PDB file of C-alpha atoms in Angstrom:
ATOM      1  CA  VAL A   1     185.591  49.584 158.235  1.00 56.00           C
ATOM      2  CA  ILE A   2     187.754  51.709 155.924  1.00 62.00           C
ATOM      3  CA  ALA A   3     188.819  48.613 153.984  1.00 67.00           C
ATOM      4  CA  THR A   4     185.196  47.588 153.404  1.00 73.00           C
ATOM      5  CA  PHE A   5     184.273  51.119 152.340  1.00 72.00           C
ATOM      6  CA  TYR A   6     187.191  51.194 149.896  1.00 71.00           C
ATOM      7  CA  ARG A   7     186.189  47.852 148.394  1.00 72.00           C
ATOM      8  CA  ILE A   8     182.553  48.958 147.961  1.00 77.00           C
ATOM      9  CA  TRP A   9     183.742  52.250 146.443  1.00 75.00           C
ATOM     10  CA  LEU A  10     185.858  50.373 143.902  1.00 73.00           C
ATOM     11  CA  VAL A  11     182.993  48.092 142.928  1.00 76.00           C
ATOM     12  CA  LEU A  12     180.661  51.066 142.439  1.00 79.00           C
ATOM     13  CA  ILE A  13     183.236  52.900 140.345  1.00 78.00           C
ATOM     14  CA  TYR A  14     183.905  49.734 138.330  1.00 78.00           C
ATOM     15  CA  SER A  15     180.229  49.153 137.606  1.00 81.00           C
ATOM     16  CA  ARG A  16     179.682  52.536 135.962  1.00 82.00           C
ATOM     17  CA  PRO A  17     182.278  52.070 133.207  1.00 81.00           C
ATOM     18  CA  LEU A  18     181.060  48.486 132.865  1.00 85.00           C
ATOM     19  CA  PHE A  19     177.497  49.504 132.018  1.00 89.00           C
ATOM     20  CA  ILE A  20     178.684  52.391 129.845  1.00 89.00           C
ATOM     21  CA  THR A  21     181.013  50.020 127.984  1.00 90.00           C
ATOM     22  CA  LEU A  22     178.187  47.519 127.466  1.00 93.00           C
ATOM     23  CA  ALA A  23     175.866  50.196 126.084  1.00 95.00           C
ATOM     24  CA  LEU A  24     178.566  51.559 123.775  1.00 94.00           C
ATOM     25  CA  PHE A  25     179.445  48.004 122.714  1.00 94.00           C
ATOM     26  CA  ILE A  26     175.868  47.477 121.550  1.00 95.00           C
ATOM     27  CA  ILE A  27     175.953  50.736 119.587  1.00 93.00           C
ATOM     28  CA  MET A  28     179.352  49.958 118.063  1.00 93.00           C
ATOM     29  CA  GLY A  29     178.340  46.411 117.214  1.00 92.00           C
ATOM     30  CA  THR A  30     175.140  47.562 115.564  1.00 89.00           C
ATOM     31  CA  THR A  31     176.815  50.295 113.539  1.00 89.00           C
ATOM     32  CA  GLY A  32     179.730  48.022 112.615  1.00 90.00           C
ATOM     33  CA  MET A  33     177.479  45.238 111.392  1.00 89.00           C
ATOM     34  CA  SER A  34     175.356  47.827 109.614  1.00 86.00           C
ATOM     35  CA  MET A  35     178.395  49.099 107.737  1.00 86.00           C
ATOM     36  CA  LYS A  36     179.527  45.586 106.855  1.00 86.00           C
ATOM     37  CA  TYR A  37     176.198  44.063 105.802  1.00 86.00           C
ATOM     38  CA  GLY A  38     174.203  47.171 104.844  1.00 81.00           C
ATOM     39  CA  TRP A  39     171.544  46.969 107.557  1.00 76.00           C
ATOM     40  CA  PHE A  40     169.504  50.036 108.426  1.00 75.00           C
ATOM     41  CA  GLU A  41     170.028  51.649 105.014  1.00 74.00           C
ATOM     42  CA  ILE A  42     166.366  52.590 105.146  1.00 74.00           C
ATOM     43  CA  ILE A  43     166.822  54.416 108.458  1.00 76.00           C
ATOM     44  CA  ALA A  44     170.237  56.050 107.968  1.00 79.00           C
ATOM     45  CA  GLU A  45     172.900  56.460 105.347  1.00 82.00           C
ATOM     46  CA  PRO A  46     176.144  54.484 105.561  1.00 80.00           C
ATOM     47  CA  ASP A  47     178.064  57.730 106.132  1.00 86.00           C
ATOM     48  CA  ALA A  48     175.928  58.457 109.190  1.00 87.00           C
ATOM     49  CA  MET A  49     176.627  54.986 110.573  1.00 88.00           C
ATOM     50  CA  ARG A  50     180.343  55.477 109.960  1.00 90.00           C
ATOM     51  CA  TYR A  51     180.234  58.827 111.773  1.00 93.00           C
ATOM     52  CA  VAL A  52     178.368  57.390 114.782  1.00 92.00           C
ATOM     53  CA  HIS A  53     180.780  54.454 114.928  1.00 93.00           C
ATOM     54  CA  ASN A  54     183.749  56.821 114.813  1.00 95.00           C
ATOM     55  CA  VAL A  55     182.421  59.099 117.573  1.00 95.00           C
ATOM     56  CA  VAL A  56     181.353  56.253 119.848  1.00 95.00           C
ATOM     57  CA  SER A  57     184.720  54.483 119.499  1.00 94.00           C
ATOM     58  CA  THR A  58     186.498  57.253 121.419  1.00 94.00           C
ATOM     59  CA  TRP A  59     184.069  57.061 124.341  1.00 94.00           C
ATOM     60  CA  PHE A  60     184.157  53.259 124.222  1.00 94.00           C
ATOM     61  CA  SER A  61     187.951  53.306 124.533  1.00 93.00           C
ATOM     62  CA  LEU A  62     187.842  55.743 127.452  1.00 92.00           C
ATOM     63  CA  SER A  63     185.246  53.727 129.347  1.00 89.00           C
ATOM     64  CA  LEU A  64     187.215  50.538 128.660  1.00 90.00           C
ATOM     65  CA  LEU A  65     190.318  52.243 130.060  1.00 91.00           C
ATOM     66  CA  GLY A  66     188.381  53.271 133.179  1.00 86.00           C
ATOM     67  CA  MET A  67     187.148  49.714 133.576  1.00 86.00           C
ATOM     68  CA  ALA A  68     190.685  48.348 133.214  1.00 88.00           C
ATOM     69  CA  ILE A  69     192.115  50.750 135.802  1.00 88.00           C
ATOM     70  CA  THR A  70     189.431  50.065 138.401  1.00 83.00           C
ATOM     71  CA  GLY A  71     189.582  46.325 137.660  1.00 84.00           C
ATOM     72  CA  LEU A  72     193.328  46.370 138.276  1.00 89.00           C
ATOM     73  CA  MET A  73     192.775  48.258 141.518  1.00 83.00           C
ATOM     74  CA  MET A  74     190.232  45.657 142.651  1.00 80.00           C
ATOM     75  CA  TYR A  75     192.669  42.882 141.729  1.00 85.00           C
ATOM     76  CA  MET A  76     195.572  44.489 143.614  1.00 86.00           C
ATOM     77  CA  TYR A  77     193.548  45.461 146.702  1.00 80.00           C
ATOM     78  CA  PRO A  78     193.583  42.031 148.444  1.00 81.00           C
ATOM     79  CA  ILE A  79     197.300  41.655 147.738  1.00 86.00           C
ATOM     80  CA  TRP A  80     197.964  45.114 149.131  1.00 83.00           C
ATOM     81  CA  MET A  81     195.865  44.444 152.254  1.00 80.00           C
ATOM     82  CA  LYS A  82     197.616  41.094 152.819  1.00 84.00           C
ATOM     83  CA  LYS A  83     201.036  42.780 152.713  1.00 86.00           C
ATOM     84  CA  LEU A  84     199.793  45.619 154.912  1.00 82.00           C
ATOM     85  CA  ILE A  85     198.558  43.232 157.614  1.00 81.00           C
ATOM     86  CA  GLN A  86     201.807  41.227 157.694  1.00 77.00           C
TER      87      GLN A  86
END
């Protein structure tokens, strides 16, 4: 019962950074392509796009780190349980 709860807890924690990373990826991709090809110059200035891209990159890196840590925990969990049972 505890093992199942732990596994579900890891999946729930993993899914939050996953969706945050996907949302930030869309923002970073849009602002990056905008800076490269000059899209959205009517809506915002290139400096504004550069600023948004710079701010979002920090949060993107943190959410990617959270996803990597929880992904590693989910990968190691079956190995740990197998060794614990033996």
